[in-house]
């Protein structure tokens, strides 16, 4: 039996839809502005994307990076594409901060600054209203 792909379904964390990709807010915001960049079509390996998809991906990454710098003051970015759990091509876009950031009266502190982003608190969650505010803030600039 073929397992259904969760990334091929509707995305309730959608920030912006593009021709080939979409940007979604990661539900764990221990790194403020953490997003997923997900290929719209089902594909597993980054090396298999076509030229148009590659061009759009790099444009999205560049724009998203600048938006997160402008909005939240990120100092560094980690990008990962492992595919170990979900076999649908997506990249983790992880802003890093060398300072504490406040947004909507919530404080964000990068406890792993200067090291790999993982391990991180997997159960870190904010109320849906905060996630919506983060999505709207990013969406308004992207």
Coordinates of N, CA and C in Angstrom, one line a residue:
X1 N 0.8 -1.2 0.0 CA 0.0 0.0 0.0 C 0.9 1.3 0.0
X2 N 0.6 2.2 -0.9 CA 1.4 3.4 -1.0 C 0.9 4.4 0.1
X3 N 1.8 4.9 0.9 CA 1.5 5.9 1.9 C 1.2 7.3 1.3
X4 N 0.1 7.9 1.8 CA -0.2 9.2 1.3 C 0.8 10.3 1.7
X5 N 1.1 11.2 0.8 CA 2.1 12.2 1.1 C 1.4 13.4 1.8
X6 N 1.8 13.8 3.0 CA 1.2 14.9 3.7 C 1.5 16.2 3.0
X7 N 2.6 16.3 2.2 CA 3.0 17.6 1.6 C 2.3 17.8 0.2
X8 N 1.6 16.7 -0.2 CA 0.8 16.8 -1.4 C -0.6 17.3 -1.1
X9 N -1.0 17.4 0.2 CA -2.3 17.9 0.6 C -2.3 19.4 0.8
X10 N -3.5 20.0 1.1 CA -3.6 21.4 1.3 C -2.7 21.8 2.5
X11 N -2.2 23.0 2.5 CA -1.2 23.4 3.5 C -1.9 24.5 4.3
X12 N -2.1 24.2 5.6 CA -2.8 25.2 6.4 C -1.8 26.2 7.0
X13 N -0.5 26.0 6.8 CA 0.5 27.0 7.2 C 1.1 27.8 6.1
X14 N 0.4 27.9 5.0 CA 0.8 28.5 3.8 C 1.1 30.0 4.0
X15 N 2.2 30.5 3.6 CA 2.6 31.9 3.6 C 2.4 32.5 2.2
X16 N 3.0 31.8 1.2 CA 2.9 32.3 -0.2 C 3.0 31.1 -1.2
X17 N 2.2 31.1 -2.2 CA 2.2 30.1 -3.2 C 3.0 30.7 -4.5
X18 N 3.9 30.0 -5.0 CA 4.6 30.4 -6.2 C 4.2 29.4 -7.4
X19 N 4.8 29.6 -8.5 CA 4.5 28.7 -9.7 C 4.9 27.2 -9.4
X20 N 6.2 27.1 -8.8 CA 6.7 25.7 -8.6 C 6.9 25.4 -7.1
X21 N 6.9 26.3 -6.3 CA 7.2 26.1 -4.8 C 6.1 26.8 -4.0
X22 N 6.1 26.5 -2.7 CA 5.3 27.3 -1.8 C 6.1 27.4 -0.5
X23 N 5.9 28.5 0.2 CA 6.5 28.8 1.5 C 5.5 28.6 2.6
X24 N 5.8 27.8 3.6 CA 4.9 27.5 4.7 C 5.7 27.8 6.0
X25 N 4.9 28.3 7.0 CA 5.5 28.5 8.3 C 5.7 27.1 9.0
X26 N 6.8 26.9 9.5 CA 7.0 25.6 10.3 C 6.3 25.8 11.6
X27 N 5.5 24.8 12.1 CA 4.8 25.0 13.3 C 5.6 25.2 14.6
X28 N 6.9 24.7 14.5 CA 7.8 24.9 15.6 C 8.6 26.2 15.4
X29 N 8.3 27.3 16.1 CA 9.0 28.6 15.9 C 10.0 28.8 17.0
X30 N 10.7 27.8 17.4 CA 11.8 28.1 18.4 C 12.9 28.9 17.7
X31 N 12.9 28.9 16.3 CA 13.7 29.8 15.5 C 12.7 30.7 14.8
X32 N 12.5 31.9 15.3 CA 11.5 32.8 14.7 C 11.6 33.0 13.2
X33 N 10.6 32.7 12.5 CA 10.6 32.8 11.0 C 10.9 31.5 10.3
X34 N 11.1 30.5 11.1 CA 11.4 29.2 10.5 C 10.3 28.8 9.5
X35 N 10.7 28.4 8.3 CA 9.8 28.0 7.2 C 10.2 26.8 6.5
X36 N 9.3 26.3 5.8 CA 9.5 25.2 4.8 C 9.3 25.7 3.4
X37 N 10.2 25.4 2.5 CA 10.0 25.7 1.1 C 9.7 24.4 0.4
X38 N 8.5 24.2 -0.1 CA 8.0 22.9 -0.5 C 7.8 22.9 -2.0
X39 N 8.3 22.0 -2.7 CA 8.0 21.8 -4.2 C 6.6 21.5 -4.4
X40 N 5.9 22.1 -5.3 CA 4.5 21.9 -5.5 C 4.2 20.5 -6.1
X41 N 5.1 20.0 -7.0 CA 4.9 18.6 -7.5 C 5.6 17.6 -6.6
X42 N 5.2 16.4 -6.7 CA 5.8 15.4 -5.8 C 7.1 14.9 -6.5
X43 N 8.2 15.1 -5.8 CA 9.5 14.7 -6.2 C 10.3 14.5 -4.9
X44 N 11.3 13.6 -4.9 CA 12.0 13.3 -3.7 C 13.4 14.0 -3.6
X45 N 14.1 14.1 -4.8 CA 15.5 14.5 -4.7 C 15.7 15.9 -5.3
X46 N 16.4 16.7 -4.6 CA 16.7 18.1 -5.0 C 17.4 18.1 -6.4
X47 N 18.3 17.1 -6.7 CA 19.0 17.2 -7.9 C 18.2 16.9 -9.1
X48 N 16.9 16.5 -8.9 CA 16.0 16.2 -10.0 C 15.1 17.4 -10.5
X49 N 15.2 18.5 -9.8 CA 14.4 19.7 -10.2 C 14.9 20.2 -11.5
X50 N 14.0 20.8 -12.3 CA 14.3 21.4 -13.6 C 14.9 22.8 -13.4
X51 N 15.3 23.4 -14.5 CA 16.0 24.7 -14.4 C 15.0 25.8 -13.9
X52 N 13.8 25.7 -14.4 CA 12.8 26.7 -13.9 C 12.5 26.6 -12.4
X53 N 12.4 25.4 -11.9 CA 12.2 25.2 -10.5 C 13.4 25.6 -9.7
X54 N 14.6 25.4 -10.2 CA 15.8 25.8 -9.6 C 15.9 27.3 -9.5
X55 N 15.6 28.0 -10.6 CA 15.7 29.4 -10.6 C 14.7 30.0 -9.6
X56 N 13.5 29.5 -9.6 CA 12.5 30.1 -8.7 C 12.9 29.8 -7.2
X57 N 13.4 28.6 -7.0 CA 13.8 28.3 -5.6 C 14.8 29.3 -5.1
X58 N 15.9 29.6 -5.9 CA 16.9 30.5 -5.4 C 16.3 31.9 -5.2
X59 N 15.4 32.3 -6.1 CA 14.8 33.6 -5.9 C 14.0 33.7 -4.6
X60 N 13.2 32.6 -4.4 CA 12.4 32.6 -3.1 C 13.4 32.6 -1.9
X61 N 14.4 31.8 -1.9 CA 15.4 31.8 -0.8 C 16.0 33.2 -0.5
X62 N 16.4 33.8 -1.6 CA 17.0 35.1 -1.5 C 16.0 36.2 -0.9
X63 N 14.8 36.1 -1.5 CA 13.7 37.1 -1.0 C 13.3 36.8 0.4
X64 N 13.1 35.5 0.8 CA 12.7 35.2 2.1 C 13.8 35.5 3.1
X65 N 15.0 35.3 2.8 CA 16.1 35.6 3.6 C 16.1 37.1 4.0
X66 N 15.9 38.0 3.0 CA 15.9 39.4 3.2 C 14.7 39.9 4.0
X67 N 13.6 39.2 3.8 CA 12.4 39.6 4.6 C 12.6 39.3 6.0
X68 N 13.2 38.1 6.3 CA 13.4 37.7 7.7 C 14.4 38.6 8.4
X69 N 15.4 39.0 7.7 CA 16.4 40.0 8.2 C 15.7 41.3 8.5
X70 N 14.9 41.8 7.6 CA 14.3 43.1 7.8 C 13.2 43.0 8.9
X71 N 12.5 41.9 9.0 CA 11.4 41.8 10.0 C 11.9 41.5 11.4
X72 N 12.9 40.6 11.5 CA 13.2 40.1 12.8 C 14.7 40.2 13.2
X73 N 15.5 40.6 12.2 CA 16.9 40.8 12.5 C 17.8 39.6 12.6
X74 N 17.4 38.6 11.8 CA 18.2 37.3 11.8 C 19.7 37.6 11.3
X75 N 20.6 36.9 11.9 CA 22.0 37.1 11.6 C 22.6 36.0 10.7
X76 N 22.0 34.9 10.6 CA 22.5 33.8 9.8 C 21.3 32.9 9.5
X77 N 21.5 32.0 8.4 CA 20.5 31.1 8.0 C 21.1 29.7 7.8
X78 N 20.3 28.7 8.3 CA 20.6 27.3 8.0 C 19.6 26.8 7.0
X79 N 20.0 26.0 6.0 CA 19.1 25.5 5.0 C 19.4 24.0 5.0
X80 N 18.3 23.2 5.2 CA 18.5 21.7 5.1 C 17.5 21.1 4.3
X81 N 17.9 20.0 3.7 CA 16.9 19.1 2.9 C 17.3 17.7 3.1
X82 N 16.7 17.0 4.0 CA 17.1 15.7 4.4 C 16.1 14.6 3.7
X83 N 14.8 14.8 3.9 CA 13.9 13.9 3.3 C 13.8 12.6 4.0
X84 N 14.3 12.5 5.3 CA 14.3 11.3 6.0 C 12.9 10.9 6.5
X85 N 12.1 11.8 6.9 CA 10.7 11.5 7.4 C 9.7 11.7 6.3
X86 N 9.7 12.8 5.6 CA 8.7 13.1 4.5 C 9.5 13.0 3.2
X87 N 9.1 12.1 2.3 CA 9.8 11.9 1.0 C 9.2 12.7 -0.1
X88 N 9.0 14.0 0.2 CA 8.5 15.0 -0.7 C 9.5 16.2 -0.6
X89 N 10.1 16.6 -1.7 CA 11.1 17.6 -1.7 C 10.7 18.9 -1.0
X90 N 11.4 19.2 0.1 CA 11.2 20.5 0.8 C 12.5 20.8 1.5
X91 N 12.7 22.1 1.7 CA 13.9 22.6 2.4 C 13.4 23.3 3.7
X92 N 14.2 23.1 4.7 CA 14.0 23.8 5.9 C 14.8 25.1 5.9
X93 N 14.1 26.2 6.1 CA 14.7 27.5 6.1 C 14.7 28.0 7.6
X94 N 15.9 28.0 8.2 CA 16.0 28.2 9.6 C 16.8 29.5 9.9
X95 N 16.2 30.6 10.3 CA 16.9 31.8 10.7 C 17.6 31.6 12.0
X96 N 18.7 32.2 12.2 CA 19.5 32.1 13.4 C 19.7 33.5 14.0
X97 N 19.8 33.6 15.3 CA 19.9 34.9 15.9 C 21.0 34.9 17.0
X98 N 21.8 35.9 17.0 CA 22.8 36.0 18.1 C 22.3 36.9 19.2
X99 N 21.0 37.2 19.2 CA 20.4 38.1 20.2 C 19.0 37.6 20.4
X100 N 18.4 38.0 21.5 CA 17.0 37.7 21.8 C 16.1 38.6 21.0
X101 N 15.0 38.0 20.5 CA 14.1 38.7 19.6 C 12.7 38.7 20.3
X102 N 12.0 39.8 20.3 CA 10.6 39.8 20.8 C 9.7 40.1 19.7
X103 N 8.6 39.3 19.6 CA 7.5 39.5 18.6 C 6.2 39.1 19.3
X104 N 5.2 40.0 19.2 CA 3.9 39.8 19.8 C 4.0 39.4 21.3
X105 N 4.9 40.2 22.0 CA 5.1 39.9 23.4 C 5.7 38.6 23.8
X106 N 6.2 37.9 22.8 CA 6.9 36.6 23.0 C 8.4 36.7 22.8
X107 N 9.1 36.1 23.6 CA 10.6 36.2 23.5 C 11.1 34.9 22.8
X108 N 12.0 35.2 21.8 CA 12.7 34.1 21.1 C 14.2 34.2 21.4
X109 N 14.8 33.1 21.8 CA 16.2 33.1 22.1 C 16.8 31.8 21.4
X110 N 17.8 32.0 20.6 CA 18.5 31.0 19.8 C 19.5 30.3 20.8
X111 N 19.0 29.3 21.5 CA 19.9 28.6 22.5 C 21.1 27.9 21.8
X112 N 21.0 27.6 20.5 CA 22.1 26.9 19.8 C 23.0 27.8 19.0
X113 N 22.9 29.1 19.2 CA 23.7 30.0 18.4 C 25.2 29.6 18.4
X114 N 25.7 29.6 17.2 CA 27.1 29.2 17.1 C 27.3 27.7 16.9
X115 N 26.2 26.9 16.9 CA 26.2 25.5 16.8 C 25.1 25.1 15.8
X116 N 25.1 23.8 15.5 CA 24.0 23.3 14.6 C 22.7 23.6 15.3
X117 N 21.7 23.8 14.4 CA 20.3 24.2 14.9 C 19.7 23.0 15.7
X118 N 20.1 21.8 15.4 CA 19.6 20.6 16.1 C 20.6 20.1 17.1
X119 N 20.2 19.5 18.2 CA 18.9 19.3 18.6 C 18.2 20.6 19.1
X120 N 16.9 20.7 19.0 CA 16.1 21.8 19.4 C 14.9 21.3 20.1
X121 N 14.2 22.1 20.9 CA 13.0 21.6 21.6 C 11.9 21.3 20.6
X122 N 11.7 20.0 20.4 CA 10.7 19.5 19.4 C 9.2 19.9 19.8
X123 N 9.0 20.1 21.1 CA 7.6 20.4 21.5 C 7.4 21.9 21.7
X124 N 8.3 22.7 21.2 CA 8.1 24.2 21.3 C 6.9 24.6 20.5
X125 N 5.9 25.2 21.1 CA 4.7 25.6 20.4 C 4.2 27.0 21.0
X126 N 3.7 27.8 20.1 CA 3.0 29.0 20.4 C 1.5 28.8 20.1
X127 N 0.6 29.6 20.7 CA -0.8 29.6 20.3 C -0.9 29.9 18.8
X128 N -2.0 29.4 18.2 CA -2.3 29.6 16.8 C -2.3 31.1 16.5
X129 N -2.8 31.9 17.4 CA -2.8 33.4 17.1 C -1.4 33.9 16.8
X130 N -0.4 33.4 17.5 CA 0.9 33.9 17.4 C 1.5 33.4 16.0
X131 N 1.2 32.1 15.7 CA 1.6 31.6 14.4 C 1.0 32.4 13.3
X132 N -0.3 32.7 13.4 CA -1.0 33.5 12.4 C -0.3 34.8 12.2
X133 N 0.0 35.5 13.3 CA 0.6 36.8 13.3 C 2.0 36.7 12.6
X134 N 2.8 35.7 12.8 CA 4.1 35.5 12.2 C 3.9 35.3 10.7
X135 N 2.9 34.4 10.3 CA 2.6 34.2 8.9 C 2.2 35.5 8.2
X136 N 1.3 36.2 8.8 CA 0.9 37.5 8.2 C 2.0 38.5 8.0
X137 N 2.8 38.6 9.0 CA 4.0 39.5 8.9 C 4.9 39.2 7.8
X138 N 5.2 37.9 7.7 CA 6.1 37.4 6.6 C 5.4 37.6 5.2
X139 N 4.2 37.2 5.2 CA 3.4 37.3 3.9 C 3.3 38.7 3.4
X140 N 3.1 39.6 4.3 CA 3.0 41.0 3.9 C 4.2 41.6 3.2
X141 N 5.4 41.0 3.5 CA 6.6 41.5 2.9 C 7.2 40.6 1.8
X142 N 6.7 39.4 1.6 CA 7.2 38.5 0.6 C 6.6 38.7 -0.7

